[in-house]
Coordinates of C-alpha atoms in Angstrom, one line a residue:
M1 CA -6.5 -17.2 6.8
N2 CA -5.1 -19.2 10.2
I3 CA -2.9 -15.9 10.8
R4 CA -5.6 -14.2 13.0
I5 CA -3.6 -13.6 15.9
L6 CA -0.7 -11.6 14.4
Y7 CA -3.2 -9.7 12.6
L8 CA -4.8 -8.6 15.5
L9 CA -1.5 -7.7 17.1
L10 CA -1.0 -5.5 13.9
A11 CA -4.2 -4.3 14.3
G12 CA -4.0 -2.8 17.7
V13 CA -0.6 -1.6 17.2
L14 CA -1.4 0.4 13.9
L15 CA -4.7 1.7 15.4
E16 CA -2.6 3.5 18.6
G17 CA -2.9 7.5 18.0
I18 CA -5.1 7.1 14.3
T19 CA -6.7 10.4 15.6
S20 CA -3.0 12.2 16.5
C21 CA -1.7 14.5 14.4
K22 CA 2.3 15.7 14.9
K23 CA 1.2 19.4 13.5
T24 CA -2.4 20.4 13.5
P25 CA -3.3 22.8 10.3
K26 CA -4.4 26.5 10.7
V27 CA -8.2 26.0 10.5
D28 CA -10.0 29.2 9.4
N29 CA -12.4 30.2 12.3
N30 CA -15.6 30.1 9.6
S31 CA -14.1 26.8 8.3
G32 CA -16.3 23.9 9.4
N33 CA -17.9 25.6 12.3
V34 CA -21.0 26.7 10.5
P35 CA -20.9 24.4 7.3
V36 CA -23.2 25.0 4.0
T37 CA -26.2 22.6 4.6
G38 CA -28.8 21.1 2.4
V39 CA -26.6 21.2 -0.9
E40 CA -27.1 18.3 -2.9
V41 CA -24.0 17.0 -4.5
P42 CA -23.9 17.8 -8.3
A43 CA -25.7 15.2 -11.1
G44 CA -22.8 12.5 -12.3
A45 CA -20.2 13.3 -9.3
N46 CA -19.0 9.8 -8.1
D47 CA -17.9 8.5 -4.9
G48 CA -14.3 9.9 -4.1
V49 CA -12.7 12.5 -7.2
T50 CA -14.8 13.2 -10.3
F51 CA -13.0 15.1 -12.8
I52 CA -14.9 18.1 -15.1
N53 CA -13.8 20.7 -17.3
G54 CA -11.2 18.6 -18.9
G55 CA -9.3 18.1 -15.5
K56 CA -8.9 21.5 -14.5
S57 CA -11.9 20.9 -11.9
V58 CA -12.7 18.1 -9.6
I59 CA -15.7 17.5 -7.3
F60 CA -14.7 15.8 -4.0
N61 CA -17.4 13.8 -2.6
L62 CA -17.5 11.6 0.7
Y63 CA -20.1 9.9 2.4
A64 CA -19.6 10.9 6.1
P65 CA -23.0 11.2 7.7
S66 CA -23.5 12.3 11.4
K67 CA -20.1 14.4 10.8
K68 CA -20.3 18.1 11.6
S69 CA -17.5 19.5 9.1
V70 CA -15.3 18.5 6.8
T71 CA -12.6 20.7 4.7
V72 CA -10.4 19.3 1.8
I73 CA -7.0 20.0 2.2
G74 CA -3.7 19.3 -0.4
D75 CA -1.5 20.3 -2.7
F76 CA -3.8 22.8 -4.4
N77 CA -4.0 24.8 -1.2
N78 CA -1.0 23.8 0.4
W79 CA -2.5 21.8 2.9
Q80 CA -4.2 25.2 4.6
T81 CA -7.8 25.1 5.7
G82 CA -10.1 27.6 4.9
S83 CA -13.7 28.2 4.6
Q84 CA -13.2 28.0 0.8
Y85 CA -12.4 24.8 1.4
A86 CA -15.3 23.8 3.2
M87 CA -17.3 21.2 1.9
K88 CA -21.0 21.3 1.6
N89 CA -23.7 18.8 3.1
S90 CA -26.0 17.4 1.3
T91 CA -29.8 17.6 2.7
D92 CA -29.6 14.0 4.1
G93 CA -26.8 14.8 5.9
T94 CA -24.7 11.8 4.5
R95 CA -22.4 13.4 2.0
W96 CA -20.2 16.1 2.0
W97 CA -18.7 17.6 -1.5
I98 CA -17.0 20.3 -3.0
Q99 CA -15.6 21.8 -6.3
V100 CA -12.2 22.9 -6.8
D101 CA -11.1 24.7 -9.8
N102 CA -8.0 26.1 -11.4
L103 CA -6.0 22.7 -11.5
D104 CA -3.4 21.5 -13.8
P105 CA -4.7 18.1 -15.3
A106 CA -1.0 17.2 -16.0
K107 CA 0.0 17.2 -12.3
E108 CA -0.6 14.5 -9.9
Y109 CA -2.0 15.9 -6.8
A110 CA -2.3 14.7 -3.2
Y111 CA -5.2 15.4 -0.7
Q112 CA -6.7 14.5 2.3
Y113 CA -10.3 15.3 4.3
L114 CA -10.1 17.0 7.5
I115 CA -13.3 15.8 9.7
D116 CA -14.8 17.9 12.6
A117 CA -11.3 19.6 12.5
T118 CA -9.6 16.8 14.1
L119 CA -8.9 13.9 12.0
K120 CA -7.2 13.6 8.9
V121 CA -8.0 10.7 6.7
A122 CA -7.1 9.7 2.8
D123 CA -10.1 9.3 0.6
P124 CA -11.5 5.8 0.9
Y125 CA -12.1 5.7 -3.0
T126 CA -8.3 6.6 -3.9
E127 CA -6.6 4.8 -6.5
K128 CA -3.2 5.5 -5.0
V129 CA -2.0 6.2 -1.9
L130 CA 1.1 7.8 -0.7
D131 CA 2.2 6.4 3.3
P132 CA 5.3 8.2 4.7
N133 CA 5.9 4.8 6.6
N134 CA 6.1 2.4 3.7
D135 CA 6.9 4.3 0.5
K136 CA 10.7 4.8 1.1
Y137 CA 11.3 0.8 0.7
I138 CA 9.4 0.6 -2.6
S139 CA 12.4 0.5 -5.2
S140 CA 12.0 3.0 -8.0
T141 CA 12.8 -0.1 -10.3
T142 CA 9.3 -1.6 -9.0
Y143 CA 7.3 2.1 -9.3
P144 CA 9.3 4.6 -11.2
S145 CA 8.8 8.4 -10.2
L146 CA 6.7 7.8 -7.3
K147 CA 5.1 11.3 -6.2
A148 CA 6.8 12.6 -3.0
Y149 CA 5.2 12.5 0.3
P150 CA 4.0 16.1 1.5
T151 CA 6.7 15.7 4.4
G152 CA 6.0 18.4 6.8
L153 CA 3.0 19.5 5.3
T154 CA 0.6 16.9 7.2
T155 CA 0.6 13.9 8.5
G156 CA -0.9 10.1 8.0
I157 CA -1.4 8.4 4.9
V158 CA -2.5 10.8 1.9
S159 CA -4.5 9.7 -1.4
T160 CA -3.7 11.3 -5.1
F161 CA -5.6 12.1 -8.1
W162 CA -4.3 12.5 -11.4
A163 CA -6.5 13.7 -14.6
N164 CA -4.2 13.1 -17.0
Q165 CA -2.4 10.3 -15.8
P166 CA -0.5 7.6 -18.3
A167 CA -3.6 5.3 -19.6
Y168 CA -3.1 1.6 -20.8
T169 CA -4.5 0.7 -24.4
W170 CA -5.9 -2.9 -23.8
Q171 CA -4.2 -5.1 -26.4
T172 CA -6.7 -8.2 -26.0
T173 CA -9.8 -7.6 -26.3
S174 CA -11.9 -10.6 -27.0
F175 CA -10.6 -12.9 -24.4
T176 CA -13.0 -16.1 -23.7
R177 CA -12.7 -17.7 -20.2
P178 CA -12.1 -21.2 -19.7
D179 CA -15.3 -23.1 -18.6
P180 CA -15.3 -24.2 -14.6
K181 CA -15.4 -27.2 -15.1
N182 CA -11.9 -27.5 -16.9
L183 CA -10.6 -24.9 -14.8
V184 CA -7.1 -25.1 -13.2
I185 CA -6.2 -22.5 -10.9
Y186 CA -2.5 -21.5 -9.8
E187 CA -2.9 -19.6 -6.7
M188 CA 0.4 -17.4 -6.2
L189 CA 1.7 -14.5 -3.9
V190 CA 3.3 -11.8 -6.1
R191 CA 5.7 -11.5 -3.4
D192 CA 7.1 -14.8 -3.1
F193 CA 6.6 -16.2 -7.0
V194 CA 9.8 -13.8 -8.1
A195 CA 12.4 -12.2 -5.9
T196 CA 11.8 -8.8 -7.6
H197 CA 8.2 -9.2 -5.9
D198 CA 6.7 -7.4 -9.2
Y199 CA 3.8 -7.4 -11.8
K200 CA 6.6 -6.7 -14.8
T201 CA 9.0 -9.5 -13.9
I202 CA 5.8 -11.8 -13.7
K203 CA 4.3 -10.8 -16.8
D204 CA 8.1 -11.6 -18.5
T205 CA 7.5 -15.5 -16.7
L206 CA 3.9 -16.4 -18.2
N207 CA 5.5 -18.8 -20.3
Y208 CA 6.3 -21.1 -17.3
F209 CA 2.2 -21.2 -16.8
V210 CA 1.8 -22.0 -20.7
R211 CA 4.5 -24.9 -19.9
L212 CA 2.6 -26.1 -16.9
G213 CA -1.0 -25.6 -18.9
V214 CA -3.0 -23.6 -16.1
N215 CA -5.5 -21.7 -17.7
A216 CA -5.9 -19.3 -14.6
I217 CA -3.9 -17.5 -12.0
E218 CA -5.1 -16.3 -8.5
M219 CA -3.3 -13.8 -6.8
M220 CA -3.2 -13.4 -3.4
P221 CA -4.4 -9.7 -2.4
F222 CA -3.0 -7.0 -4.5
N223 CA -5.2 -4.1 -3.3
E224 CA -3.3 -1.8 -1.2
F225 CA -2.7 -3.4 2.3
E226 CA -0.7 -2.0 5.4
G227 CA 3.2 -2.1 5.2
N228 CA 4.4 -3.7 2.2
D229 CA 5.8 -7.2 3.2
S230 CA 2.6 -8.9 3.7
W231 CA 0.2 -11.7 2.3
G232 CA -2.5 -8.9 1.6
Y233 CA -4.7 -9.6 4.1
N234 CA -4.7 -6.8 6.0
P235 CA -6.4 -4.4 3.4
N236 CA -7.1 -0.4 3.8
F237 CA -7.9 0.9 0.8
Y238 CA -10.1 -1.0 -1.6
F239 CA -9.5 0.8 -5.0
A240 CA -5.8 1.1 -5.2
P241 CA -3.3 -1.2 -5.9
D242 CA -0.7 -1.9 -3.5
K243 CA 2.7 0.0 -4.7
Y244 CA 4.7 -2.3 -3.7
Y245 CA 4.0 -4.8 -6.4
G246 CA 4.4 -1.9 -9.0
T247 CA 2.3 0.6 -10.9
K248 CA -1.4 0.1 -11.9
N249 CA -0.6 0.0 -15.7
D250 CA 1.9 -2.7 -14.8
L251 CA -0.9 -4.9 -13.1
K252 CA -3.3 -3.9 -16.3
A253 CA 0.0 -5.0 -18.4
L254 CA 0.0 -8.1 -16.6
I255 CA -3.5 -9.0 -16.8
D256 CA -3.9 -8.2 -20.3
A257 CA -0.5 -10.5 -21.1
C258 CA -2.1 -13.4 -19.1
H259 CA -5.6 -12.9 -21.3
S260 CA -3.3 -13.1 -24.4
K261 CA -2.0 -16.5 -23.5
G262 CA -5.3 -18.0 -22.7
I263 CA -5.0 -17.7 -19.1
A264 CA -7.4 -15.9 -16.8
V265 CA -7.2 -13.7 -13.8
I266 CA -8.7 -14.0 -10.5
Q267 CA -8.1 -11.6 -7.6
D268 CA -8.3 -12.8 -4.0
I269 CA -10.1 -10.0 -2.3
V270 CA -10.8 -9.5 1.2
L271 CA -14.2 -8.0 2.1
N272 CA -14.8 -9.6 5.5
H273 CA -12.7 -6.8 7.2
S274 CA -10.5 -3.8 7.2
F275 CA -7.8 -3.0 9.0
G276 CA -6.6 0.2 11.3
S277 CA -5.4 2.6 9.1
S278 CA -8.5 2.3 7.1
P279 CA -10.2 5.6 6.6
M280 CA -13.5 4.2 7.1
V281 CA -12.3 2.5 10.4
Q282 CA -10.8 5.7 11.8
M283 CA -14.0 8.2 10.9
Y284 CA -16.1 6.1 13.7
F285 CA -13.7 4.7 16.2
S286 CA -14.2 4.4 19.8
G287 CA -12.5 2.6 22.5
G288 CA -10.6 0.6 20.4
A289 CA -13.6 -0.6 18.1
P290 CA -15.5 0.7 15.4
A291 CA -17.8 3.0 17.1
A292 CA -21.7 2.1 17.2
N293 CA -22.6 4.6 14.6
N294 CA -20.0 3.5 12.0
P295 CA -21.7 2.6 8.9
W296 CA -19.8 0.0 7.4
Y297 CA -18.2 -2.1 10.4
N298 CA -19.3 -3.9 13.5
T299 CA -18.5 -3.1 17.1
V300 CA -17.7 -6.1 18.1
A301 CA -16.9 -9.2 15.1
T302 CA -19.8 -11.8 14.9
H303 CA -17.7 -14.9 14.1
P304 CA -14.5 -16.5 15.9
Y305 CA -12.1 -15.9 12.9
N306 CA -12.2 -12.5 12.7
V307 CA -9.2 -9.9 12.3
G308 CA -9.0 -6.5 11.7
F309 CA -12.6 -4.8 11.9
Q310 CA -15.7 -6.9 10.5
F311 CA -18.0 -5.3 8.0
N312 CA -21.7 -5.7 8.7
H313 CA -22.6 -7.0 5.1
Q314 CA -26.4 -6.3 6.0
S315 CA -25.7 -2.3 6.2
L316 CA -26.9 -0.7 3.3
A317 CA -23.7 1.3 3.5
T318 CA -21.6 -1.7 3.5
K319 CA -23.2 -3.1 0.2
Y320 CA -23.0 -0.3 -1.5
F321 CA -19.4 0.2 -0.9
V322 CA -18.9 -3.7 -1.5
K323 CA -20.7 -3.5 -5.1
N324 CA -18.4 -0.4 -6.2
V325 CA -15.3 -2.4 -4.8
L326 CA -16.2 -5.2 -7.4
K327 CA -17.5 -3.2 -10.4
W328 CA -14.3 -1.6 -10.3
W329 CA -12.2 -4.4 -10.7
M330 CA -14.3 -6.0 -13.2
T331 CA -14.5 -3.1 -15.6
E332 CA -11.0 -0.7 -15.0
Y333 CA -9.0 -3.7 -14.3
H334 CA -10.8 -6.9 -16.4
I335 CA -10.5 -9.2 -13.7
D336 CA -12.0 -12.6 -14.5
G337 CA -13.2 -13.5 -10.9
F338 CA -12.8 -13.2 -7.3
R339 CA -12.3 -15.7 -4.9
F340 CA -13.2 -14.3 -1.6
D341 CA -11.2 -14.8 1.8
M342 CA -13.3 -15.4 4.6
A343 CA -16.7 -15.8 2.8
K344 CA -18.2 -17.4 5.9
G345 CA -17.8 -14.5 7.5
F346 CA -20.3 -12.5 5.7
T347 CA -22.6 -12.9 8.3
Q348 CA -24.4 -11.2 11.1
T349 CA -25.5 -14.5 13.3
N350 CA -23.4 -14.1 16.1
S351 CA -21.4 -17.5 16.6
G352 CA -19.5 -16.0 19.4
S353 CA -16.3 -18.5 19.6
D354 CA -18.2 -21.7 18.7
V355 CA -16.5 -22.4 15.1
G356 CA -19.2 -25.4 14.7
L357 CA -22.1 -23.2 15.0
W358 CA -20.6 -20.7 12.6
G359 CA -20.2 -23.4 10.0
N360 CA -24.2 -24.2 10.5
Y361 CA -26.6 -23.3 7.2
D362 CA -27.1 -19.3 7.6
A363 CA -30.2 -18.4 5.6
S364 CA -29.0 -14.5 6.2
R365 CA -25.5 -15.4 4.8
V366 CA -26.8 -17.1 1.9
A367 CA -28.8 -14.3 1.0
I368 CA -26.2 -11.9 1.2
W369 CA -23.9 -14.3 -1.3
K370 CA -26.9 -14.4 -3.6
D371 CA -27.5 -10.5 -3.7
Y372 CA -23.8 -9.8 -4.6
N373 CA -23.4 -12.6 -6.8
S374 CA -26.4 -11.4 -8.8
F375 CA -25.0 -8.0 -9.1
M376 CA -21.7 -9.5 -10.5
M377 CA -23.6 -11.8 -12.5
G378 CA -25.3 -8.5 -13.8
I379 CA -21.8 -6.8 -15.0
D380 CA -20.9 -10.1 -16.6
P381 CA -22.5 -13.6 -16.5
K382 CA -19.4 -15.5 -17.0
F383 CA -17.4 -13.8 -14.1
Y384 CA -15.5 -16.4 -11.6
V385 CA -17.2 -16.2 -8.1
I386 CA -15.2 -18.6 -5.6
L387 CA -15.9 -18.5 -1.7
E388 CA -13.5 -19.5 1.0
D389 CA -17.0 -20.7 2.7
F390 CA -16.3 -24.2 4.5
A391 CA -19.9 -24.5 5.6
S392 CA -22.6 -26.8 5.7
N393 CA -23.0 -28.7 2.8
Q394 CA -26.8 -27.6 2.4
E395 CA -25.7 -24.3 1.9
E396 CA -22.8 -24.4 0.0
S397 CA -24.6 -26.7 -2.1
E398 CA -27.2 -23.7 -2.3
L399 CA -24.9 -21.5 -3.6
A400 CA -23.4 -23.4 -6.4
N401 CA -26.7 -23.7 -7.7
Q402 CA -26.7 -19.9 -8.2
G403 CA -23.1 -20.4 -10.0
M404 CA -21.0 -20.0 -7.2
M405 CA -18.0 -22.0 -6.3
T406 CA -16.5 -22.6 -3.0
W407 CA -13.0 -24.0 -1.7
A408 CA -12.5 -27.7 -1.0
N409 CA -9.6 -27.9 1.2
L410 CA -8.1 -32.0 0.5
S411 CA -5.0 -30.8 2.3
T412 CA -4.8 -33.3 5.1
N413 CA -5.9 -36.2 3.0
G414 CA -3.5 -35.4 0.4
E415 CA -0.9 -35.1 3.1
Q416 CA -1.7 -38.5 4.9
A417 CA -2.2 -40.1 1.2
T418 CA 1.2 -38.8 -0.1
M419 CA 3.1 -39.7 3.1
S420 CA 1.4 -43.2 3.4
Y421 CA -0.4 -43.1 6.6
N422 CA -4.5 -44.1 7.1
D423 CA -4.8 -43.1 10.6
S424 CA -8.5 -43.4 12.8
G425 CA -11.1 -41.8 10.2
G426 CA -9.9 -43.1 6.9
S427 CA -7.5 -39.8 7.0
W428 CA -6.2 -40.5 3.4
D429 CA -9.5 -40.8 1.9
L430 CA -9.3 -38.7 -1.2
S431 CA -13.0 -38.9 -2.0
G432 CA -13.4 -35.3 -1.0
L433 CA -12.2 -34.9 -4.6
F434 CA -15.6 -35.5 -6.0
Y435 CA -19.1 -33.4 -5.7
D436 CA -20.9 -36.2 -4.9
S437 CA -19.5 -37.1 -1.8
Y438 CA -21.0 -33.6 -0.1
S439 CA -24.2 -34.0 -1.9
F440 CA -24.1 -31.6 -4.6
T441 CA -25.8 -31.6 -8.0
N442 CA -23.6 -29.1 -9.6
P443 CA -20.5 -31.1 -10.6
Y444 CA -18.6 -28.2 -11.1
A445 CA -18.7 -26.0 -8.2
L446 CA -15.7 -27.0 -5.5
V447 CA -12.3 -26.0 -6.1
A448 CA -10.4 -29.1 -4.7
Y449 CA -6.7 -28.8 -3.7
F450 CA -4.0 -30.3 -1.7
E451 CA -2.0 -27.1 -1.3
S452 CA -3.0 -23.6 -0.5
H453 CA -1.6 -20.6 1.2
D454 CA -2.5 -21.5 4.0
E455 CA -1.6 -25.1 4.2
E456 CA 1.6 -27.1 4.9
R457 CA 3.6 -28.1 1.4
L458 CA 3.3 -31.7 0.5
Q459 CA 6.6 -32.3 -0.4
F460 CA 7.8 -31.1 3.1
K461 CA 5.7 -33.4 5.1
N462 CA 7.0 -36.4 2.9
A463 CA 10.5 -35.1 3.6
A464 CA 10.0 -34.6 7.2
Y465 CA 7.3 -37.4 8.2
G466 CA 7.1 -39.7 5.1
N467 CA 6.2 -43.6 5.9
S468 CA 8.7 -46.2 5.0
S469 CA 9.1 -49.9 4.6
G470 CA 12.5 -51.6 3.6
T471 CA 14.5 -49.7 1.6
Y472 CA 11.5 -47.8 0.5
S473 CA 11.3 -44.5 2.0
I474 CA 8.8 -41.5 1.4
K475 CA 11.7 -39.5 2.9
D476 CA 13.9 -39.9 0.1
L477 CA 13.8 -36.9 -2.2
A478 CA 13.1 -39.2 -5.3
T479 CA 10.8 -41.1 -3.7
G480 CA 9.0 -38.2 -2.3
L481 CA 8.6 -36.5 -5.3
K482 CA 7.1 -40.1 -7.1
R483 CA 4.4 -39.5 -4.2
D484 CA 3.8 -36.2 -5.2
E485 CA 3.2 -37.2 -8.9
M486 CA 0.9 -40.1 -8.0
G487 CA -1.2 -37.2 -6.0
A488 CA -1.3 -34.8 -8.7
A489 CA -2.8 -38.0 -11.1
F490 CA -5.7 -38.6 -8.7
M491 CA -6.6 -34.6 -8.3
F492 CA -6.4 -33.5 -11.5
S493 CA -8.6 -36.5 -12.7
S494 CA -11.9 -35.5 -10.3
P495 CA -14.2 -33.4 -12.4
G496 CA -14.6 -29.7 -11.8
P497 CA -12.2 -26.9 -11.2
K498 CA -8.7 -27.7 -9.2
M499 CA -6.1 -25.6 -7.7
L500 CA -2.4 -25.9 -6.9
W501 CA -0.3 -23.4 -4.8
E502 CA 2.6 -21.8 -6.5
F503 CA 5.9 -24.1 -6.9
G504 CA 3.8 -27.8 -5.7
E505 CA 4.5 -28.8 -9.2
R506 CA 8.4 -28.6 -8.6
G507 CA 8.3 -30.1 -5.3
Y508 CA 8.8 -27.3 -2.9
D509 CA 9.9 -28.1 0.5
I510 CA 10.3 -25.1 2.4
S511 CA 7.9 -25.5 5.2
I512 CA 5.0 -22.4 5.6
N513 CA 6.3 -21.8 9.2
D514 CA 10.1 -22.0 8.2
L515 CA 12.5 -19.0 7.3
G516 CA 11.0 -16.3 10.3
G517 CA 7.6 -17.9 10.3
R518 CA 4.1 -18.2 8.8
L519 CA 3.9 -14.8 7.2
S520 CA 7.5 -14.6 6.1
D521 CA 9.2 -14.1 2.6
K522 CA 9.7 -17.6 0.7
P523 CA 12.6 -18.3 -1.8
P524 CA 10.8 -19.5 -5.3
H525 CA 14.0 -21.4 -5.8
W526 CA 14.0 -21.6 -9.6
E527 CA 17.0 -23.6 -9.5
Y528 CA 15.0 -26.6 -8.3
M529 CA 14.1 -27.1 -12.2
A530 CA 17.7 -28.2 -12.8
D531 CA 17.3 -31.4 -10.6
A532 CA 16.0 -33.9 -13.0
N533 CA 13.8 -35.5 -10.6
R534 CA 11.8 -32.1 -9.8
R535 CA 11.5 -31.7 -13.2
H536 CA 9.9 -34.7 -14.1
L537 CA 7.5 -34.0 -11.2
F538 CA 6.7 -30.5 -13.2
G539 CA 6.1 -32.6 -16.6
V540 CA 3.4 -34.9 -14.6
Y541 CA 1.8 -32.2 -13.6
A542 CA 1.9 -30.4 -17.2
K543 CA 0.6 -33.5 -18.4
M544 CA -2.6 -34.1 -15.8
I545 CA -3.3 -30.4 -16.5
K546 CA -3.5 -31.0 -20.4
M547 CA -5.2 -34.2 -20.1
K548 CA -7.9 -32.6 -17.7
E549 CA -8.3 -29.8 -20.0
K550 CA -8.6 -31.4 -23.6
N551 CA -10.4 -34.9 -22.9
A552 CA -14.2 -35.0 -22.1
A553 CA -13.4 -38.0 -19.7
F554 CA -12.7 -35.4 -17.3
T555 CA -15.7 -33.6 -17.3
A556 CA -17.7 -36.7 -16.6
T557 CA -20.3 -37.1 -14.1
N558 CA -20.7 -40.4 -14.3
S559 CA -17.5 -41.5 -13.0
T560 CA -17.1 -43.8 -10.2
Y561 CA -13.7 -44.3 -7.7
N562 CA -12.9 -46.0 -4.6
L563 CA -10.5 -43.4 -3.0
A564 CA -10.4 -45.3 0.7
G565 CA -8.3 -47.9 0.3
S566 CA -4.6 -48.6 0.0
V567 CA -5.1 -48.9 -3.9
K568 CA -6.9 -46.2 -5.0
F569 CA -9.1 -46.4 -8.2
I570 CA -10.7 -43.6 -10.7
H571 CA -13.1 -44.8 -13.7
L572 CA -13.9 -41.9 -16.1
P573 CA -16.4 -43.0 -18.7
D574 CA -15.8 -40.7 -21.4
P575 CA -19.5 -39.1 -22.4
N576 CA -18.3 -39.3 -26.1
K577 CA -17.9 -43.0 -25.9
A578 CA -14.3 -42.1 -27.6
N579 CA -12.0 -42.7 -24.6
N580 CA -12.4 -44.2 -21.1
V581 CA -9.8 -43.2 -18.6
E582 CA -8.6 -45.4 -15.3
V583 CA -6.3 -44.2 -13.0
I584 CA -4.9 -46.3 -10.4
G585 CA -2.0 -46.1 -7.4
N586 CA -0.9 -48.1 -4.5
F587 CA -0.3 -45.4 -1.8
D588 CA 0.9 -48.0 0.7
V589 CA 4.7 -48.5 1.3
I590 CA 4.3 -52.6 0.7
P591 CA 3.1 -53.9 -2.8
E592 CA -0.7 -54.6 -3.1
P593 CA -3.0 -56.7 -5.2
A594 CA -4.9 -55.1 -7.7
V595 CA -8.1 -55.9 -9.4
L596 CA -8.7 -53.4 -12.4
S597 CA -12.0 -53.3 -13.8
F598 CA -11.2 -52.1 -17.5
P599 CA -14.6 -52.0 -19.4
S600 CA -12.8 -53.7 -22.3
T601 CA -10.0 -55.9 -23.6
G602 CA -7.3 -54.6 -25.6
T603 CA -4.9 -52.4 -25.3
W604 CA -4.7 -49.5 -22.8
Y605 CA -2.2 -46.9 -22.8
D606 CA -0.4 -45.5 -20.1
N607 CA -0.2 -41.5 -20.7
I608 CA 2.5 -40.8 -18.2
T609 CA 5.0 -43.5 -19.4
G610 CA 3.9 -43.7 -23.0
T611 CA 4.2 -47.1 -22.8
S612 CA 0.9 -49.3 -23.3
I613 CA -0.3 -53.1 -21.9
N614 CA -2.4 -55.6 -23.7
I615 CA -5.5 -56.6 -21.7
T616 CA -6.9 -60.4 -22.5
S617 CA -9.2 -60.9 -20.2
L618 CA -10.8 -59.3 -16.9
P619 CA -10.6 -58.7 -14.6
Y620 CA -6.8 -57.9 -14.8
N621 CA -5.1 -58.8 -11.9
V622 CA -1.9 -57.2 -11.1
T623 CA 0.6 -56.5 -8.1
L624 CA 1.2 -52.5 -7.7
Q625 CA 4.6 -51.5 -6.3
P626 CA 4.2 -48.8 -3.5
G627 CA 3.8 -45.5 -5.4
E628 CA 3.2 -47.2 -8.6
Y629 CA 0.1 -45.4 -10.6
H630 CA -1.1 -45.2 -13.9
V631 CA -3.1 -43.1 -16.3
Y632 CA -4.7 -45.6 -18.7
S633 CA -6.9 -44.9 -21.9
N634 CA -8.1 -47.1 -24.8
T635 CA -6.5 -44.5 -27.2
P636 CA -3.5 -42.0 -26.3
L637 CA -5.1 -38.8 -24.4
N638 CA -4.7 -35.1 -25.9
Q639 CA -2.0 -33.5 -24.0

């Protein structure tokens, strides 16, 4: 995520005073002091809130082992404690539950748990929270009729429930996900993609994705996170969509609309860590860190890139919780896949500050991921599981053979190639686009990319640092955009899933660190589409994406390539022997001779320019101008 220090500082600030209350509710002398124990949770009562009697009654069910008392407070009892609201303790001592009656199913209620008569927390399983510090900045346009916070009655984040809340009726019920070998993912941040930062506006903008040709969007974390203006990697509640982007039904409507247009939706989900306002952190917290008896978290993180407080994924409590989270989004929201942030952090092998040690093969981490993957496949065998792992090739190949995909970061190589710099170590070598360079046997398990939310923007690098020779300068906007085109031609020509970061298709050239810093709001600059050169770049992206999705040659597993030199090429033999593809480009800033080894003579079509060449003898010798590239085929490709 590359935002570690800032998040650690935020975590420290947010944890100050998490057990303090501005106003302590009046506690009945019998409340919580002598709890009713040894009473099992009623059959069918789930974690959190379960509605019974047509919503006129609810059962609250909280996992809180070793606590002495838990009382439920909320709108239904005017936030007052009393013995009648003291929750019963299960036989094994791990769960606290109570049934509350005489409720109005048409009313939304707010509530909290008062633990050991001192700590008030929201329900970890809540579908919605009310935040006294941040809700006031959410507009009624984004979230109409948001329930008012119970000011003066309690403090801290509260949870809500509503039996007869407005239901969403799914319109697309037979969506077929794209095959991973043809997957093209568009990574986006809801906050920055549209100025309104809401699901509704993105839903109305989906034809943009259709024109571009992407068949999946990956949204950065949208479950409830601390604050409003965020990348979302500081999560606190895992079953609730963050209200800053809209209502839960707005989110469902967006997913539904994506499916109607053939677009899968991938959720970037953060299960390596939680932040300080998480009730699961607060319930067992001591000395600035999770207490030793915390069922879910490590007292000390086991890897050097951790932020917040790290989950212990070998804990049975954590496994149970995580699987409930995964199932919830898969079934309730019809999500098509997860991109797991910091997947390499799912380990109890302590690497301290040694990043290299952290990335070594870790059998325990592999076992954790196989378990979670098996759980998800049991719910939906076609579900996408994408890991930000960046571990050893051995580990990632083993995960790939289980059907999981891993990120393949080619940002440095892509930047160096488009800028035309080949520093020591072959930094402009693009061979990492191909699975066999990692010794993988699964050709469709690497999600390769040149840009992501974490990486610098190609066109910014071109404009700021691009190479030049004579009158040819990559710093020139039109030339820089042509270099981006060439980069896209090569990236989308390699087999397997690919990813682009929002607005790379129009040459977004604001640095990731500009306008207030890495995490700051970035304007979408939709006016870029009025520029002819930027529109042409968009057109090349669209052509390459559609050709990748519609032509069998782009899934070839017997392709050959040479991507280390200034003149790079990819040969894609059609497995159906119908249409071979030859991709070639000059990444230098001076003209370079090239020898093109076409598999046959005859007419070859340039699928970018729409022109053709007639090859009368082989090999075919040509001089390529700086930045010149071609995507040839022996018959025009489907686009």
